Short mmCIF file of C-alpha atoms in Angstrom, two decimals:
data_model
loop_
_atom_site.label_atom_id
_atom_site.label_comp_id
_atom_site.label_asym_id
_atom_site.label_seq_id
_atom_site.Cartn_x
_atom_site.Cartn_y
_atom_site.Cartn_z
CA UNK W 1 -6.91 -61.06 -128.04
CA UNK W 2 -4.98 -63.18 -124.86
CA UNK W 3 -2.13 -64.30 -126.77
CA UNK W 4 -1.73 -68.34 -125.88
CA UNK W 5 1.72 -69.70 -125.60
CA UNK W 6 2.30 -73.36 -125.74
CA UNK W 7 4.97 -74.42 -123.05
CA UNK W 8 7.39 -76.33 -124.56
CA UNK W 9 7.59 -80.36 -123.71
CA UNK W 10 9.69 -81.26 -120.85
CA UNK W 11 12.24 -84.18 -121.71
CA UNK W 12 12.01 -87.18 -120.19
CA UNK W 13 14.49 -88.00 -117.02
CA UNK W 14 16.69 -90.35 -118.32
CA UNK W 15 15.75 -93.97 -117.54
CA UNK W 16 18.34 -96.31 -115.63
CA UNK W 17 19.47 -98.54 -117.50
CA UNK W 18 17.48 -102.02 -117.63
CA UNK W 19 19.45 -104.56 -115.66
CA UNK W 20 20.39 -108.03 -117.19
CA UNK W 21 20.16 -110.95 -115.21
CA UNK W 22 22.91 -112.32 -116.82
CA UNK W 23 24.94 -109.37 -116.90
CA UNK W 24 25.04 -108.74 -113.15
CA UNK W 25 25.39 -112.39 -112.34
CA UNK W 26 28.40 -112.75 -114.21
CA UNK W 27 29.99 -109.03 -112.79
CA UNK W 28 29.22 -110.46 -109.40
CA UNK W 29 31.00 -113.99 -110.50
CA UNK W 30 33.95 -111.76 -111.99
CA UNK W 31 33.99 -109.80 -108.57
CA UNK W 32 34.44 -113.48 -106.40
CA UNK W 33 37.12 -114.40 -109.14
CA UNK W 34 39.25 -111.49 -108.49
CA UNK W 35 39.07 -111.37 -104.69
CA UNK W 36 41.99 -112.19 -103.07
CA UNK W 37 43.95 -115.13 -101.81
CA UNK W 38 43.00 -114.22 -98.21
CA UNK W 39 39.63 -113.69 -99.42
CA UNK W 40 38.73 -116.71 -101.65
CA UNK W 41 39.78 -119.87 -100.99
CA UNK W 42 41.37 -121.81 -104.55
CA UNK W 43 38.93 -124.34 -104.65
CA UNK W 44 35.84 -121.19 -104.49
CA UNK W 45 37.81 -119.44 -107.17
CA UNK W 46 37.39 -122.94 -109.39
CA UNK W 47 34.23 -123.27 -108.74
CA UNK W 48 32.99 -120.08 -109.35
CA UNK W 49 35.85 -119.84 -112.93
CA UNK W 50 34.00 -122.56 -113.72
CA UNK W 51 30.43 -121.06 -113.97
CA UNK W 52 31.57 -118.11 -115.00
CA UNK W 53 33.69 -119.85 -118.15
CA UNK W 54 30.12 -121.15 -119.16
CA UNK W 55 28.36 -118.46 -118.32
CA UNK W 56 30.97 -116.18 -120.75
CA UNK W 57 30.69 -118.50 -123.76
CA UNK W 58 27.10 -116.51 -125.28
CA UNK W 59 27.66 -113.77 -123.55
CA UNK W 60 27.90 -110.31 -125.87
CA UNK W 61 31.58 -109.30 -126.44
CA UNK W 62 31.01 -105.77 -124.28
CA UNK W 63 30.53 -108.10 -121.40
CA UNK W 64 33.81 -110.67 -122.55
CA UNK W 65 35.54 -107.83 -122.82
CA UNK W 66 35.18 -106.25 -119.24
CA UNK W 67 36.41 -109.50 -117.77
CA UNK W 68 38.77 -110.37 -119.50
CA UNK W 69 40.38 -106.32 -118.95
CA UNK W 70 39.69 -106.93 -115.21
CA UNK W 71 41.33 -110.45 -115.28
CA UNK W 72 44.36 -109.10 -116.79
CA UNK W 73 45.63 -107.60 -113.67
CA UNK W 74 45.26 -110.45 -111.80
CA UNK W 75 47.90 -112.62 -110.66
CA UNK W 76 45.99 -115.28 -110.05
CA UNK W 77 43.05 -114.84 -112.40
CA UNK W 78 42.17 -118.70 -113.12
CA UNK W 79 43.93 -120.75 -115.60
CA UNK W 80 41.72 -122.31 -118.08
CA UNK W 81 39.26 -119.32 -118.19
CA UNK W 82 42.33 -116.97 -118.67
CA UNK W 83 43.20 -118.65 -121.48
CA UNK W 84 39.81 -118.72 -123.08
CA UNK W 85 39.57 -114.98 -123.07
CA UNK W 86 42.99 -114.85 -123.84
CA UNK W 87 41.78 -116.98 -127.47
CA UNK W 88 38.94 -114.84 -127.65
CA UNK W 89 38.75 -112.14 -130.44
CA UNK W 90 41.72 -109.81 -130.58
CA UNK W 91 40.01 -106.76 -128.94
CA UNK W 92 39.07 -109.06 -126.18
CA UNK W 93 41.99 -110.81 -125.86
CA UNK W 94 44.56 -107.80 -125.98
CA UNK W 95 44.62 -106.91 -122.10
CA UNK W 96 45.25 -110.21 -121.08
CA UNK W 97 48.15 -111.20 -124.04
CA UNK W 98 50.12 -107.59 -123.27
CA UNK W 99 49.58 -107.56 -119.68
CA UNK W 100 48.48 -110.72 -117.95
CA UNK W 101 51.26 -112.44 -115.32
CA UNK W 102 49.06 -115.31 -114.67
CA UNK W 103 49.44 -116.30 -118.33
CA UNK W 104 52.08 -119.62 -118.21
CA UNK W 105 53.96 -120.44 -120.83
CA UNK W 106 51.72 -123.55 -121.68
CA UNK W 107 49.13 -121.14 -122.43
CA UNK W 108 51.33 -119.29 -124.82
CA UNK W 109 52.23 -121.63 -126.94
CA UNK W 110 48.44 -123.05 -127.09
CA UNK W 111 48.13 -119.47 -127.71
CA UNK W 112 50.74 -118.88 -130.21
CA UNK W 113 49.78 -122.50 -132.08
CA UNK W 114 45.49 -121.36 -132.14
CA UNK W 115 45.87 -117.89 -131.77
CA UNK W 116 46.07 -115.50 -135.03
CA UNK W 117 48.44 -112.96 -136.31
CA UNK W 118 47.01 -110.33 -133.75
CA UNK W 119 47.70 -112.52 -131.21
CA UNK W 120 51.01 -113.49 -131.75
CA UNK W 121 51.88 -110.47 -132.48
CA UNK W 122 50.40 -109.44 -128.87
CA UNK W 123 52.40 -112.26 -127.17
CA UNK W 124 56.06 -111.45 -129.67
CA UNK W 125 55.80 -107.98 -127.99
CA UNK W 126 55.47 -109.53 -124.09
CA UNK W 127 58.69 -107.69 -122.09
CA UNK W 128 59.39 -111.17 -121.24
CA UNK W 129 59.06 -114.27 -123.72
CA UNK W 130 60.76 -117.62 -123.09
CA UNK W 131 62.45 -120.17 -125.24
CA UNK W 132 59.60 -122.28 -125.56
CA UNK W 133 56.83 -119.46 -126.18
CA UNK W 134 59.46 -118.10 -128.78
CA UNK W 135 59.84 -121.52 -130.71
CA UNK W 136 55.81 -121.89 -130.86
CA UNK W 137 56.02 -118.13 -132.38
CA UNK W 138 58.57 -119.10 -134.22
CA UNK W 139 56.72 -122.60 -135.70
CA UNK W 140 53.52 -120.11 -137.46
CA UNK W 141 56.29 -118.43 -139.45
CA UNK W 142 54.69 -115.08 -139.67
CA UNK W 143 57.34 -112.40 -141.22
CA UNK W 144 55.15 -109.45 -139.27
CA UNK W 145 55.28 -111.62 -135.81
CA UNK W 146 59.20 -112.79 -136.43
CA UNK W 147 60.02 -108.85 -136.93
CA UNK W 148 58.34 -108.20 -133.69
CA UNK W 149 60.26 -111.05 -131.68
CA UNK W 150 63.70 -110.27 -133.24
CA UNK W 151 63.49 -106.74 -132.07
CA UNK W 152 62.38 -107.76 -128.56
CA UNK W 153 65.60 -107.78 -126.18
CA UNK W 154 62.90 -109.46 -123.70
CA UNK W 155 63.15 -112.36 -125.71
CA UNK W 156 65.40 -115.74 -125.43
CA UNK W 157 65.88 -117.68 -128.46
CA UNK W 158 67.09 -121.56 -127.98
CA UNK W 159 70.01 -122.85 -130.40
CA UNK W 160 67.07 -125.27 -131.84
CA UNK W 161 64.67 -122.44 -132.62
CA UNK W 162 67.80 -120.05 -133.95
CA UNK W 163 68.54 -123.03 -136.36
CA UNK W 164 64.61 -122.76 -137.99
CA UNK W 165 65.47 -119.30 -138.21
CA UNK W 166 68.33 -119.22 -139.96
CA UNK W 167 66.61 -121.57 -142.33
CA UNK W 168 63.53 -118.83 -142.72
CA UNK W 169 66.39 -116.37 -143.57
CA UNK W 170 67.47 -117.58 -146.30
CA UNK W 171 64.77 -116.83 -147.90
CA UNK W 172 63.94 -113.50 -146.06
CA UNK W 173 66.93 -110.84 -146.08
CA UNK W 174 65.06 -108.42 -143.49
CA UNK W 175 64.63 -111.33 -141.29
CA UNK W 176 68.60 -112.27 -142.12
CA UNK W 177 69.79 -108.71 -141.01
CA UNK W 178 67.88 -108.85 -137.37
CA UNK W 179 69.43 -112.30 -136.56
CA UNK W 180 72.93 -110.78 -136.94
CA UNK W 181 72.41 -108.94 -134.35
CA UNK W 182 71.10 -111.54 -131.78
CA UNK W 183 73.40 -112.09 -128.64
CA UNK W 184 72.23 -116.21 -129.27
CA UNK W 185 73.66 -116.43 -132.74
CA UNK W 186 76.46 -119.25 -133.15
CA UNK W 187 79.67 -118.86 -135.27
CA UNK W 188 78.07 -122.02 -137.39
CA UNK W 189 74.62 -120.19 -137.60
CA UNK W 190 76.64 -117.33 -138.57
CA UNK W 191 78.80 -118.31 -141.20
CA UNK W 192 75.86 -120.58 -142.72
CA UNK W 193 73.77 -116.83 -142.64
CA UNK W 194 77.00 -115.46 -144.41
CA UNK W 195 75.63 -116.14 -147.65
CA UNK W 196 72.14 -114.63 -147.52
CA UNK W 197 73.02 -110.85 -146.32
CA UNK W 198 74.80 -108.28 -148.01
CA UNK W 199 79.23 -106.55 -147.65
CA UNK W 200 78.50 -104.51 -144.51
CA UNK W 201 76.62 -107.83 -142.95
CA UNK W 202 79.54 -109.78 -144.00
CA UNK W 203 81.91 -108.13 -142.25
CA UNK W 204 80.12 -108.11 -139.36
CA UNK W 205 80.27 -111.42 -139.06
CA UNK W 206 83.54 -112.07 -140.02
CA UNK W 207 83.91 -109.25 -136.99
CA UNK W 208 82.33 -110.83 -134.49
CA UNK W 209 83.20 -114.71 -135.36
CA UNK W 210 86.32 -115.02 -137.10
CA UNK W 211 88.28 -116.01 -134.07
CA UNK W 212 91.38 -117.46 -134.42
CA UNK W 213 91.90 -121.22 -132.92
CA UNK W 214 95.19 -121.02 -130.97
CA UNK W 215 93.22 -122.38 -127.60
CA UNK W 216 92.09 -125.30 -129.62
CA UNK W 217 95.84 -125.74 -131.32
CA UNK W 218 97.76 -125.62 -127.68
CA UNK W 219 95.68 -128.21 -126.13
CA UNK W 220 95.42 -130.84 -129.44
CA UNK W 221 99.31 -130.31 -129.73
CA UNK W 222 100.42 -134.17 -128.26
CA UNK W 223 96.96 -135.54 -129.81
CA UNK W 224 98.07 -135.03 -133.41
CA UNK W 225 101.19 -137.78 -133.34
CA UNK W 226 98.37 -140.33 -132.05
CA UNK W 227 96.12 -140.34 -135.14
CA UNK W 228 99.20 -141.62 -136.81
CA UNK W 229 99.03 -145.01 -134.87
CA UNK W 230 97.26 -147.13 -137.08
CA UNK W 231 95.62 -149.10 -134.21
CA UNK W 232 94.57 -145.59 -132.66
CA UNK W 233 92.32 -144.43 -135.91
CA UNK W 234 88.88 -142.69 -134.64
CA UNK W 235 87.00 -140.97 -137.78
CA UNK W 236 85.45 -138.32 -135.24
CA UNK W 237 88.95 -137.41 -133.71
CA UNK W 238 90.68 -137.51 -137.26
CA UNK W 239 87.38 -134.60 -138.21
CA UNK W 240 87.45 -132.72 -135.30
CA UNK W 241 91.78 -132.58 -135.33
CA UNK W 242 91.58 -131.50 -139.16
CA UNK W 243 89.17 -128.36 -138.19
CA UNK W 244 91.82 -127.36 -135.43
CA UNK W 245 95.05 -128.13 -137.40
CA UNK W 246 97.20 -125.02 -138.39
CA UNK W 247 97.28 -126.64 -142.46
CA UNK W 248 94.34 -126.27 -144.77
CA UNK W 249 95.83 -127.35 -148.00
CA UNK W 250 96.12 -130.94 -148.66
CA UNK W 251 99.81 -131.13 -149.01
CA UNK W 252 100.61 -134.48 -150.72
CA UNK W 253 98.06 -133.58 -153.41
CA UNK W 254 99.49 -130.21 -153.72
CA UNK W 255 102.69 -131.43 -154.53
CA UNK W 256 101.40 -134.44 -156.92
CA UNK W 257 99.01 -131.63 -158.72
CA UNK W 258 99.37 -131.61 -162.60
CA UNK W 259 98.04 -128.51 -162.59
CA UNK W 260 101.06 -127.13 -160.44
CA UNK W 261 99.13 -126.77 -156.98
CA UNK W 262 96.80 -124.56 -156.74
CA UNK W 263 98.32 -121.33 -157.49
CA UNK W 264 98.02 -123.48 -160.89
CA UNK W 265 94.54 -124.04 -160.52
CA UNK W 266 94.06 -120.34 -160.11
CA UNK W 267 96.28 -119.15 -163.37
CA UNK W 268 94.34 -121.55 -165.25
CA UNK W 269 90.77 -120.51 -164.08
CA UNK W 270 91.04 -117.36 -165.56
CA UNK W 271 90.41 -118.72 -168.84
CA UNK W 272 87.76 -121.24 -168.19
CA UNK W 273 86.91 -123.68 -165.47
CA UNK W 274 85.46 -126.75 -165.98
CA UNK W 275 84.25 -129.47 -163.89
CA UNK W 276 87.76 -131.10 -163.63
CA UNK W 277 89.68 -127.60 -162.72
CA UNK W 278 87.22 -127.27 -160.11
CA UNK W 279 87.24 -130.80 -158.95
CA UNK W 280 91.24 -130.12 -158.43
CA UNK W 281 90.71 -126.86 -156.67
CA UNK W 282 88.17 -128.22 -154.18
CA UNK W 283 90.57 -131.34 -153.50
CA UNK W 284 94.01 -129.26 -153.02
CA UNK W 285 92.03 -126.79 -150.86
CA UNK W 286 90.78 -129.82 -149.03
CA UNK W 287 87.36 -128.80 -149.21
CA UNK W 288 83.67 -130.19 -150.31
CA UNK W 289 83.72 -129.66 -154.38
CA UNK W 290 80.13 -127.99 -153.47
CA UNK W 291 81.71 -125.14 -151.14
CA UNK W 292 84.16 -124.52 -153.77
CA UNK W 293 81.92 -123.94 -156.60
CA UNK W 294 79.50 -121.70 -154.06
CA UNK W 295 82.57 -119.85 -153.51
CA UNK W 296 83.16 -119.41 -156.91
CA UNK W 297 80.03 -118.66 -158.13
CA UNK W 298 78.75 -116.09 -155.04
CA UNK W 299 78.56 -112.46 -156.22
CA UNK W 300 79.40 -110.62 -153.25
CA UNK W 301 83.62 -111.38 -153.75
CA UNK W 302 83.95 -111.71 -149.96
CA UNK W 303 84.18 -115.94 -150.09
CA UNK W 304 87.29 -115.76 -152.44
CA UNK W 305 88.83 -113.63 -150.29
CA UNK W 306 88.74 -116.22 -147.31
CA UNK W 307 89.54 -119.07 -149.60
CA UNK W 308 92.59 -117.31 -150.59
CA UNK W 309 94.07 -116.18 -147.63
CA UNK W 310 92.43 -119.53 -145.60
CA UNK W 311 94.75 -121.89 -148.43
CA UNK W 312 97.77 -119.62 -147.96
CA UNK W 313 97.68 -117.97 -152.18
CA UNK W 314 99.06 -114.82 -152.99
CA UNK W 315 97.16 -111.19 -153.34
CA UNK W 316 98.15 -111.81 -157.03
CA UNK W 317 96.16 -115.74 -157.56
CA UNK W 318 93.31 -113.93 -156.03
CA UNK W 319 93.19 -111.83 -158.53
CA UNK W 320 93.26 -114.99 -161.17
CA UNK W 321 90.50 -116.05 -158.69
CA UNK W 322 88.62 -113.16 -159.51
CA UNK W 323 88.55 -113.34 -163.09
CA UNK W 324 87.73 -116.64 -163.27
CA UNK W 325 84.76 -115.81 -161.15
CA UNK W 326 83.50 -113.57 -163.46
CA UNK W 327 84.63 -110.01 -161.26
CA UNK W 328 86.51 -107.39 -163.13
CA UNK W 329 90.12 -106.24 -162.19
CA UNK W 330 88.41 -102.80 -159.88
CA UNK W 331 85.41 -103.69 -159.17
CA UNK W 332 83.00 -103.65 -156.29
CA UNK W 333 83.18 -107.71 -155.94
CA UNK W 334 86.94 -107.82 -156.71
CA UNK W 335 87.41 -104.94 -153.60
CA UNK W 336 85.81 -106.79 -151.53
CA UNK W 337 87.64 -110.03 -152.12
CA UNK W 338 90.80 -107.69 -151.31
CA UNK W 339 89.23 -106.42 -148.35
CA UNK W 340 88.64 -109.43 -146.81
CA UNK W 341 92.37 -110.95 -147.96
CA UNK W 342 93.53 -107.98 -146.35
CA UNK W 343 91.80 -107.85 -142.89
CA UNK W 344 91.67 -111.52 -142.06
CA UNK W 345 94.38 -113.20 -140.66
CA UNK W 346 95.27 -116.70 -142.00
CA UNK W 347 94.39 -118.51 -138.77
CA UNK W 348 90.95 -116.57 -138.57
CA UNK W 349 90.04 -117.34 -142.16
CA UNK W 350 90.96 -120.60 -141.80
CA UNK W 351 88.27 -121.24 -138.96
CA UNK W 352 85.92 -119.29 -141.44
CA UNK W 353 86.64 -121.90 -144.55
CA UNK W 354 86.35 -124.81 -142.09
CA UNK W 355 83.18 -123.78 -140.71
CA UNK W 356 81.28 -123.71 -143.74
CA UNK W 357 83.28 -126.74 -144.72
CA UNK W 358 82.16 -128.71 -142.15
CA UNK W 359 77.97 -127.25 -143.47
CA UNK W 360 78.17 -128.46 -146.43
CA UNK W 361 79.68 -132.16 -145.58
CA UNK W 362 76.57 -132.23 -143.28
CA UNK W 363 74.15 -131.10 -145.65
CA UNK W 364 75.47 -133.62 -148.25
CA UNK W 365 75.61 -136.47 -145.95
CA UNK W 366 71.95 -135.59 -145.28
CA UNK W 367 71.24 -136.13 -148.33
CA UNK W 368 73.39 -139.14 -149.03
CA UNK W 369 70.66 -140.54 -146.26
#
């Protein structure tokens, strides 16, 4: 018997695939929009952005996609459908936030304000972000996105945005320890992020922006005599003369003191302060009652160690200082007080005392208002 074989089915060629109407009308409308400038005149780029915009808003996200990648590497891919892709979902929208050139800062921030997380993020990581894309990052308040922009050399932070920040620190230590490092952080942004970071921060700071004030001294030298004319009395000379002046106590007080100055303020802390003690310690200091008592009262030591040296008291009233703050004769906070008596010179600790000083009179005026 003929044995019978069955030949085995041939496969079917493969079938091109079906063309869209819609898809190859809006490749060749990508095509015209990224043809050169010696191709394409602006107003036939419009035109055409314009019908393809529409033409994009039901189209399947394969397709958005694919434009927006190929519209990414244009320089002068046009504006408002840019920045509809560019608001588009994330995986759309990634070419064109981590690459685009055409992208202006206007569409940033629109970007930044609309945007999500992902795309924040996207624009935080840009080699290049300005002042005003960085303050409309900065306005969401996203800890992931603020991470991102603080590490980013590429971008520029103006004094108004560095003030939100410093605000958004104090509740945030991670964010805190990036903004030390910034190149656009301020001795007053500094010494107002003093209290939110830990020693090593600390000293940093005190590193970097405890300068002394002997270029401010020399050139206020024959202004000083004229405050004392009483015809010649201007509140915002008499302020801005008391931060420069070489003197932080108040000196009549000192002297008039019941407590004995305040090296007597000091012996007596140590067993007890009340609200009068400190009252007298903030006035002979010549400081807000409020910056005393946060002095007091901070854990870290470091603060006492500035007031001390800053008011001209001995290694051995810090110590009183110390107890009455609560810190141990050897301990952590009570070394660090020492370290800081130790390292800073009057003059510099001086600026450091006035500084904050001159925070907290602000903040309490505010609030007067």
């Amino acid at each position: 018997m003929a044995d019978h074989f069955t030949a085995s089915p041939t496969a079917p060629a493969p079938q091109p695939a079906k063309r869209n109407a819609r898809s190859v009308l809006t490749r060749r409308l990508a095509d015209i929009v990224c043809l050169p400038s010696s191709t394409v005149t602006p107003q036939e780029r419009w035109m055409v952005a314009d019908v393809l915009e529409e033409m994009l808003r039901t189209a399947n996200p394969e397709l958005r996609g694919r434009v927006a990648a190929r519209l990414a590497e244009q320089a002068e891919a046009p504006a408002g459908l840019l920045r509809r892709l560019a608001l588009d979902n994330f995986e759309i929208a990634k070419p064109i936030l981590e690459r685009s050139q055409a992208l202006t800062d206007f569409d940033m921030m629109e970007i930044a304000r609309a945007g999500d997380v992902s795309h924040r993020t996207a624009l935080a990581r840009r080699e290049q972000v300005s002042e005003t894309v960085t303050a409309a990052l900065v306005a969401a308040a996203d800890p992931h996105v603020l991470t991102i922009l603080l590490r980013n050399s590429g971008a520029r932070i103006a004094p108004q945005t560095m003030d939100r920040l410093i605000n958004l620190a104090s509740e945030d230590y991670n964010l805190a320890l990036l903004l030390i490092r910034r190149a656009e952080l301020r001795p007053a942004q500094a010494f107002a992020l003093f209290w939110d970071v830990g020693h090593d921060q600390r000293k940093m700071i005190l590193s970097r922006f405890a300068v002394g004030r002997t270029i401010l001294q020399d050139a206020a030298q024959d202004v000083f005599p004229l405050v004392a004319n009483p015809e010649d009395q201007d509140a915002l000379v008499q302020r801005t003369l008391f931060y420069i002046d070489r003197r932080q106590r108040n000196r009549e007080a000192n002297d008039s003191s019941s407590y004995g100055g305040l090296e007597g303020v000091a012996e007596r802390a140590v067993n007890g302060h009340d609200e009068a003690l400190r009252m007298e310690g903030a006035r002979l200091a010549n400081i807000q009652l409020s910056l005393f008592e946060r002095i007091l009262g901070d854990l870290g030591g470091e603060p006492l160690g500035v007031l001390a040296k800053a008011t001209g008291l001995s290694r051995r009233h810090l110590g009183y200082l110390s107890l009455a703050a609560g810190f141990a004769a050897g301990s952590v906070a009570a070394e660090r007080s020492e370290y800081v008596f130790d390292t800073l010179s009057v003059d510099k600790a001086q600026t450091v005392l006035r500084y904050w000083d001159w925070s907290f009179r602000g903040r309490e005026g505010a609030n007067a208002d």
